[in-house]
């Protein structure tokens, strides 16, 4: 029938099979094939029912995201699915893998659903700034009720096949052969001569209070995003409007989402996050990894490795630190057991893969060593010299440094081609981002091995080149310096944080400093020789540290942290800032929220462009992935470089120059890449 959809006869049942790798998305060819398949099925007198099934690893995982932004091709999915629902013969969806978005909508338009026990079903459109646009918001509530439909559509998280059965979304679990079970069910519906059209069902009467609670909770989580509120309106319409009108409203709201810049930004990130994992080079499989340094970072990395089924030797030459690290691991897993998220047997199996040691020679059998010791170049160099001696010549050696020179660390070994950076973010078992650092001699196989490991740990690796602070922290410095300068000029830490948080940053820069511990940056600045000659550079942060205000860990930093309750502004901090500003001859004034956002974000953009120019970042999309996944940049804005591109580089350059008039050229000379692109009318993205 077509390359991607075929009709196979199984007794009196026609099996429409979709085979469109990698995820059977409903591309134009699939939609055409489905229509032809349905017509052929309806016209064949010998066939009394149909089954929709997919080849490969999954049921349809959604509309084809590559088609968004291209001219639409017929048949469109909503009309096609209406046609499926009104079919003259019963249709059964046979689900394995993931039935997501348009895929679940296809299943909802069928007359019954059979799923393998491991299948997952969901409407994740909000994660792409969309709402379900092919009947999902109208048909799902008719099967599972408004409350659950709201939770699934606004939250975007899939449910398991078992939950789907309990909710009434799936009719049957196929413990054995999926196709056989679906064919049997389709045949029996045909024999009975009765089948149910989802769209004909009434929406169960909701509990209004509960509805408000569910919607309120989910919308609060979706701060700044447009799609979830539209999704709520569409789902609630299922209860108040007849199907046809509900579908028309869904269509209208879907179109608003599709043309919204937020959706373009989120779809950009979807592909960008998948592209960063594609590197040349041969990745070595890893089964045994040593982690040196049992502090917070080392323990977090160890958890991530153990969770991925890798054997770990955790080494710390200080027996007390090692014991604290080991205790942290035990507490972590015990916590999961207590919450019922891990079985006792699994806990045992995980911990059985862990060995702890104080002697670096215990790294001898490791295929990869990840160093996570104190940020001090000479300590790291000495350790790498030792590791070079004690490990096999084939072992890879990685440093988790967040800003030190990886070339200098590699130079302590005889195998600089096998040395790389693996910059995890804290807490390393939670944060998705890993900067995989290419030093001067790092081989492509070493990079590929680092990237593959990060993927195996379910993280998002981004390859960056060796430079102080790499990409993420280098940009953080530019952003942080602007924050600090704004404080001296008249803003308060809570004002800066509130402005950036309401713009969408997960946490303001001053709250972040307090969380991370301000002494870390303080020490790093003391050790560096490349900082600008600028007496106001990070002066507020330094003065706070000098007063013993290290952040949360000391109970006070930019904020006060009472033993109970949330952080609080502290007038003493304002006095300290005023004193510093006086000393530096800076006259304080009222700083507007718009100025705060503009200066912090454009500083970020300009530094990002400089890193692109210098080849430290591989692409603008890499920078976006780093800032969204490592630094809380709002996803719905697509990342700093995407934001700049959408705003227009001519405006970005003009605005950077305008700020430079009062702030000076040291920080505010627009990156020549931006100037060049703006002049030639090009943009950052192809
Ligand atoms: C929608 O359905 C709108 C409708 O309501 C209305 C329409 C009118 N399109 O993630 P992976 C590619 S909106 C095109 O690495 P995994 C992906 O780029 C959609 N391509 O694998 C990658 O390509 P490559 C709602 C897609 O096993 C490859 O497949 N659906 C699509 O870790 C493998 O992907 C969603 O939002 C797509 N829809 O995870 C689901 N999906 O190899 C989005 C994937 O070249 N997808 N690709 O890099 C996912 O969540 C995951 O891909 C999935 C598999 C869980 C399916």
Tab-separated table of C-alpha atoms in Angstrom, residues 138-434:
chain	number	residue	atom	x	y	z
A	138	UNK	CA	-11.948	15.711	23.898
A	139	UNK	CA	-11.688	11.928	23.743
A	140	UNK	CA	-9.414	11.270	26.722
A	141	UNK	CA	-11.827	12.793	29.314
A	142	UNK	CA	-14.634	10.652	27.867
A	143	UNK	CA	-12.644	7.541	28.779
A	144	UNK	CA	-10.831	8.493	31.976
A	145	UNK	CA	-12.765	11.458	33.373
A	146	UNK	CA	-11.823	15.123	33.557
A	147	UNK	CA	-9.525	14.979	36.580
A	148	UNK	CA	-7.221	12.357	35.220
A	149	UNK	CA	-7.363	13.854	31.733
A	150	UNK	CA	-6.330	17.231	33.156
A	151	UNK	CA	-3.436	15.617	34.998
A	152	UNK	CA	-2.261	13.780	31.883
A	153	UNK	CA	-2.662	16.671	29.444
A	154	UNK	CA	-1.363	19.483	31.673
A	155	UNK	CA	1.388	17.407	33.259
A	156	UNK	CA	2.454	15.700	30.041
A	157	UNK	CA	3.723	12.600	31.879
A	158	UNK	CA	2.791	9.189	30.462
A	159	UNK	CA	1.012	6.501	32.480
A	160	UNK	CA	1.884	2.815	32.557
A	161	UNK	CA	-0.250	0.221	30.776
A	162	UNK	CA	-1.463	-0.995	34.162
A	163	UNK	CA	-2.564	2.509	35.206
A	164	UNK	CA	-4.188	2.918	31.787
A	165	UNK	CA	-6.235	-0.232	32.346
A	166	UNK	CA	-7.327	0.969	35.783
A	167	UNK	CA	-8.298	4.355	34.332
A	168	UNK	CA	-10.340	2.829	31.521
A	169	UNK	CA	-7.968	4.010	28.807
A	170	UNK	CA	-6.817	0.514	27.836
A	171	UNK	CA	-9.303	-2.347	27.538
A	172	UNK	CA	-6.949	-5.291	27.816
A	173	UNK	CA	-3.373	-6.148	28.664
A	174	UNK	CA	-1.680	-8.534	26.230
A	175	UNK	CA	0.509	-10.705	28.441
A	176	UNK	CA	1.474	-12.930	25.501
A	177	UNK	CA	1.275	-12.051	21.814
A	178	UNK	CA	0.074	-8.474	21.221
A	179	UNK	CA	-1.156	-8.961	17.666
A	180	UNK	CA	-2.975	-12.155	18.528
A	181	UNK	CA	-4.756	-10.490	21.463
A	182	UNK	CA	-5.746	-7.481	19.357
A	183	UNK	CA	-7.010	-9.611	16.460
A	184	UNK	CA	-9.062	-11.688	18.870
A	185	UNK	CA	-10.636	-8.621	20.443
A	186	UNK	CA	-11.346	-7.010	17.040
A	187	UNK	CA	-13.002	-10.201	15.797
A	188	UNK	CA	-15.155	-10.500	18.889
A	189	UNK	CA	-16.327	-6.874	18.589
A	190	UNK	CA	-17.286	-7.540	14.969
A	191	UNK	CA	-19.118	-10.735	15.890
A	192	UNK	CA	-21.043	-8.934	18.634
A	193	UNK	CA	-21.889	-6.247	16.084
A	194	UNK	CA	-21.385	-3.561	18.734
A	195	UNK	CA	-18.467	-1.319	19.410
A	196	UNK	CA	-17.963	1.892	21.231
A	197	UNK	CA	-16.973	5.203	19.678
A	198	UNK	CA	-15.045	7.205	22.254
A	199	UNK	CA	-16.528	10.470	20.991
A	200	UNK	CA	-20.063	9.217	21.659
A	201	UNK	CA	-19.412	8.664	25.367
A	202	UNK	CA	-20.570	11.165	27.942
A	203	UNK	CA	-17.927	12.849	30.087
A	204	UNK	CA	-18.265	11.556	33.675
A	205	UNK	CA	-19.513	14.314	36.002
A	206	UNK	CA	-16.493	15.884	37.674
A	207	UNK	CA	-15.902	17.008	41.212
A	208	UNK	CA	-15.443	20.755	40.582
A	209	UNK	CA	-13.308	21.331	43.694
A	210	UNK	CA	-10.959	18.512	42.783
A	211	UNK	CA	-10.710	19.808	39.210
A	212	UNK	CA	-9.619	23.258	40.378
A	213	UNK	CA	-7.045	21.683	42.657
A	214	UNK	CA	-5.519	19.531	39.898
A	215	UNK	CA	-5.480	22.384	37.377
A	216	UNK	CA	-4.167	24.897	39.926
A	217	UNK	CA	-1.289	22.649	40.995
A	218	UNK	CA	-0.233	21.905	37.418
A	219	UNK	CA	-0.550	25.475	36.214
A	220	UNK	CA	1.526	26.745	39.137
A	221	UNK	CA	4.314	24.431	38.002
A	222	UNK	CA	4.066	25.771	34.461
A	223	UNK	CA	5.113	29.324	35.377
A	224	UNK	CA	5.414	31.534	32.289
A	225	UNK	CA	4.231	28.905	29.817
A	226	UNK	CA	1.255	29.438	27.539
A	227	UNK	CA	0.299	25.891	26.508
A	228	UNK	CA	-0.872	24.458	29.867
A	229	UNK	CA	-3.631	27.064	30.343
A	230	UNK	CA	-4.836	26.448	26.783
A	231	UNK	CA	-4.738	22.716	27.498
A	232	UNK	CA	-6.914	23.252	30.576
A	233	UNK	CA	-9.472	25.235	28.565
A	234	UNK	CA	-9.600	22.527	25.907
A	235	UNK	CA	-9.988	19.650	28.386
A	236	UNK	CA	-12.689	21.434	30.395
A	237	UNK	CA	-14.600	22.132	27.173
A	238	UNK	CA	-15.086	18.380	26.796
A	239	UNK	CA	-17.615	18.589	29.636
A	240	UNK	CA	-19.497	21.648	28.403
A	241	UNK	CA	-19.521	21.329	24.603
A	242	UNK	CA	-20.736	18.666	22.196
A	243	UNK	CA	-17.889	16.714	20.570
A	244	UNK	CA	-17.831	18.684	17.312
A	245	UNK	CA	-17.626	22.045	19.066
A	246	UNK	CA	-15.084	20.731	21.551
A	247	UNK	CA	-12.893	19.513	18.691
A	248	UNK	CA	-13.204	22.886	16.965
A	249	UNK	CA	-12.115	24.684	20.128
A	250	UNK	CA	-9.210	22.262	20.566
A	251	UNK	CA	-8.165	22.976	16.978
A	252	UNK	CA	-8.236	26.724	17.545
A	253	UNK	CA	-6.178	26.470	20.754
A	254	UNK	CA	-3.765	24.020	19.117
A	255	UNK	CA	-3.171	26.493	16.266
A	256	UNK	CA	-2.506	29.268	18.784
A	257	UNK	CA	0.108	27.040	20.391
A	258	UNK	CA	1.633	25.875	17.121
A	259	UNK	CA	2.307	29.435	16.022
A	260	UNK	CA	3.476	30.567	19.480
A	261	UNK	CA	7.212	31.307	19.788
A	262	UNK	CA	7.286	29.150	22.934
A	263	UNK	CA	6.500	26.034	20.942
A	264	UNK	CA	9.203	26.826	18.368
A	265	UNK	CA	11.665	27.222	21.266
A	266	UNK	CA	10.678	23.933	22.886
A	267	UNK	CA	10.795	22.025	19.599
A	268	UNK	CA	14.225	23.521	18.945
A	269	UNK	CA	15.417	22.128	22.280
A	270	UNK	CA	13.879	18.719	21.588
A	271	UNK	CA	16.122	18.276	18.560
A	272	UNK	CA	19.102	20.147	20.051
A	273	UNK	CA	19.189	17.822	23.065
A	274	UNK	CA	19.265	14.803	20.798
A	275	UNK	CA	21.901	16.263	18.462
A	276	UNK	CA	24.470	16.881	21.210
A	277	UNK	CA	24.959	13.146	21.707
A	278	UNK	CA	26.111	12.605	18.132
A	279	UNK	CA	29.894	12.599	17.933
A	280	UNK	CA	32.502	10.895	15.811
A	281	UNK	CA	34.790	8.351	17.429
A	282	UNK	CA	34.366	4.914	18.833
A	283	UNK	CA	32.875	4.698	22.304
A	284	UNK	CA	34.397	2.074	24.597
A	285	UNK	CA	31.882	0.083	26.638
A	286	UNK	CA	32.420	0.645	30.348
A	287	UNK	CA	31.630	-1.763	33.145
A	288	UNK	CA	34.029	-0.690	35.854
A	289	UNK	CA	34.637	2.925	36.820
A	290	UNK	CA	36.649	4.416	39.668
A	291	UNK	CA	35.586	7.722	41.229
A	292	UNK	CA	38.262	9.554	43.183
A	293	UNK	CA	36.983	12.005	45.786
A	294	UNK	CA	34.053	11.057	47.998
A	295	UNK	CA	32.651	14.574	48.514
A	296	UNK	CA	29.190	15.666	47.375
A	297	UNK	CA	30.199	15.570	43.729
A	298	UNK	CA	32.010	12.217	43.880
A	299	UNK	CA	29.121	10.601	45.753
A	300	UNK	CA	26.572	12.004	43.298
A	301	UNK	CA	28.552	10.679	40.329
A	302	UNK	CA	28.854	7.319	42.079
A	303	UNK	CA	25.070	7.115	42.519
A	304	UNK	CA	24.528	7.915	38.827
A	305	UNK	CA	27.009	5.168	37.847
A	306	UNK	CA	25.547	2.568	40.216
A	307	UNK	CA	22.029	3.358	39.015
A	308	UNK	CA	23.175	2.646	35.459
A	309	UNK	CA	24.414	-0.804	36.487
A	310	UNK	CA	28.124	0.067	36.477
A	311	UNK	CA	30.580	-1.278	39.071
A	312	UNK	CA	32.218	1.537	41.027
A	313	UNK	CA	35.298	1.838	43.195
A	314	UNK	CA	34.923	5.009	45.256
A	315	UNK	CA	38.295	6.205	46.440
A	316	UNK	CA	39.244	8.910	48.913
A	317	UNK	CA	42.641	9.067	50.548
A	318	UNK	CA	41.034	10.631	53.598
A	319	UNK	CA	39.331	7.838	55.541
A	320	UNK	CA	36.859	10.214	57.224
A	321	UNK	CA	35.763	11.746	53.916
A	322	UNK	CA	35.435	8.284	52.462
A	323	UNK	CA	33.226	7.189	55.340
A	324	UNK	CA	31.086	10.335	55.006
A	325	UNK	CA	30.748	9.670	51.262
A	326	UNK	CA	29.827	6.025	51.818
A	327	UNK	CA	27.288	7.069	54.453
A	328	UNK	CA	25.788	9.568	51.971
A	329	UNK	CA	25.319	6.730	49.477
A	330	UNK	CA	23.749	4.429	52.041
A	331	UNK	CA	21.396	7.199	53.217
A	332	UNK	CA	20.402	7.970	49.634
A	333	UNK	CA	19.431	4.378	48.851
A	334	UNK	CA	17.816	3.811	52.239
A	335	UNK	CA	15.720	6.934	51.605
A	336	UNK	CA	14.479	5.438	48.348
A	337	UNK	CA	13.635	2.174	50.094
A	338	UNK	CA	11.769	4.037	52.842
A	339	UNK	CA	9.733	5.927	50.233
A	340	UNK	CA	8.911	2.633	48.529
A	341	UNK	CA	10.758	3.646	45.352
A	342	UNK	CA	13.359	0.896	45.633
A	343	UNK	CA	13.078	-2.691	46.815
A	344	UNK	CA	15.427	-4.043	49.495
A	345	UNK	CA	16.812	-6.579	47.013
A	346	UNK	CA	17.523	-3.855	44.452
A	347	UNK	CA	19.218	-1.797	47.132
A	348	UNK	CA	21.455	-4.720	47.954
A	349	UNK	CA	22.245	-5.343	44.305
A	350	UNK	CA	23.136	-1.673	43.811
A	351	UNK	CA	25.404	-1.529	46.840
A	352	UNK	CA	26.997	-4.862	45.911
A	353	UNK	CA	28.439	-3.086	42.859
A	354	UNK	CA	30.242	-0.586	45.105
A	355	UNK	CA	33.701	-0.935	46.637
A	356	UNK	CA	35.221	1.856	48.744
A	357	UNK	CA	38.955	2.352	49.238
A	358	UNK	CA	41.512	4.852	50.484
A	359	UNK	CA	44.301	3.773	48.159
A	360	UNK	CA	44.334	5.159	44.569
A	361	UNK	CA	45.922	1.870	43.491
A	362	UNK	CA	42.450	0.374	43.882
A	363	UNK	CA	41.668	2.138	40.599
A	364	UNK	CA	43.958	-0.364	38.834
A	365	UNK	CA	41.166	-2.413	37.261
A	366	UNK	CA	38.991	0.554	36.248
A	367	UNK	CA	38.312	1.202	32.583
A	368	UNK	CA	37.626	4.852	33.388
A	369	UNK	CA	38.573	6.979	36.376
A	370	UNK	CA	36.580	10.110	37.194
A	371	UNK	CA	38.400	12.509	39.452
A	372	UNK	CA	36.285	14.688	41.734
A	373	UNK	CA	38.787	15.993	44.281
A	374	UNK	CA	39.351	19.521	45.567
A	375	UNK	CA	39.587	22.234	42.856
A	376	UNK	CA	43.336	22.749	43.036
A	377	UNK	CA	45.521	22.265	39.984
A	378	UNK	CA	48.561	20.867	41.787
A	379	UNK	CA	46.448	18.358	43.751
A	380	UNK	CA	44.778	17.214	40.537
A	381	UNK	CA	48.076	16.976	38.658
A	382	UNK	CA	49.619	14.839	41.395
A	383	UNK	CA	46.587	12.559	41.372
A	384	UNK	CA	46.632	12.188	37.583
A	385	UNK	CA	50.343	11.291	37.696
A	386	UNK	CA	49.495	8.550	40.199
A	387	UNK	CA	46.499	7.343	38.180
A	388	UNK	CA	48.691	7.233	35.075
A	389	UNK	CA	50.990	4.832	36.907
A	390	UNK	CA	48.449	2.588	38.572
A	391	UNK	CA	45.809	2.147	35.864
A	392	UNK	CA	46.027	0.093	32.682
A	393	UNK	CA	47.404	1.997	29.684
A	394	UNK	CA	43.993	1.591	28.065
A	395	UNK	CA	42.076	3.328	30.868
A	396	UNK	CA	40.448	6.714	30.259
A	397	UNK	CA	41.078	9.430	32.822
A	398	UNK	CA	38.456	12.125	33.349
A	399	UNK	CA	38.454	15.203	35.525
A	400	UNK	CA	35.294	16.714	36.940
A	401	UNK	CA	36.905	20.127	37.302
A	402	UNK	CA	34.494	22.984	36.738
A	403	UNK	CA	36.990	25.578	35.554
A	404	UNK	CA	40.618	24.370	35.739
A	405	UNK	CA	42.782	23.803	32.651
A	406	UNK	CA	42.285	20.226	31.458
A	407	UNK	CA	45.453	20.453	29.310
A	408	UNK	CA	47.472	21.210	32.425
A	409	UNK	CA	45.898	18.226	34.188
A	410	UNK	CA	46.484	15.940	31.181
A	411	UNK	CA	50.121	17.037	30.997
A	412	UNK	CA	50.746	15.190	34.273
A	413	UNK	CA	50.165	11.910	32.415
A	414	UNK	CA	51.784	9.999	29.577
A	415	UNK	CA	48.411	9.569	27.884
A	416	UNK	CA	46.927	13.014	27.222
A	417	UNK	CA	44.906	11.532	24.333
A	418	UNK	CA	42.965	9.500	26.900
A	419	UNK	CA	42.318	12.403	29.267
A	420	UNK	CA	39.076	14.391	29.074
A	421	UNK	CA	36.814	16.501	31.240
A	422	UNK	CA	33.495	15.198	32.480
A	423	UNK	CA	31.938	18.215	34.133
A	424	UNK	CA	28.917	17.004	36.071
A	425	UNK	CA	26.581	19.439	37.821
A	426	UNK	CA	25.521	19.194	41.432
A	427	UNK	CA	23.664	17.088	42.579
A	428	UNK	CA	25.288	14.852	39.995
A	429	UNK	CA	22.749	12.054	40.317
A	430	UNK	CA	19.929	14.503	39.536
A	431	UNK	CA	21.223	17.156	37.147
A	432	UNK	CA	20.984	16.166	33.494
A	433	UNK	CA	23.848	18.148	32.042
A	434	UNK	CA	27.411	16.897	31.532
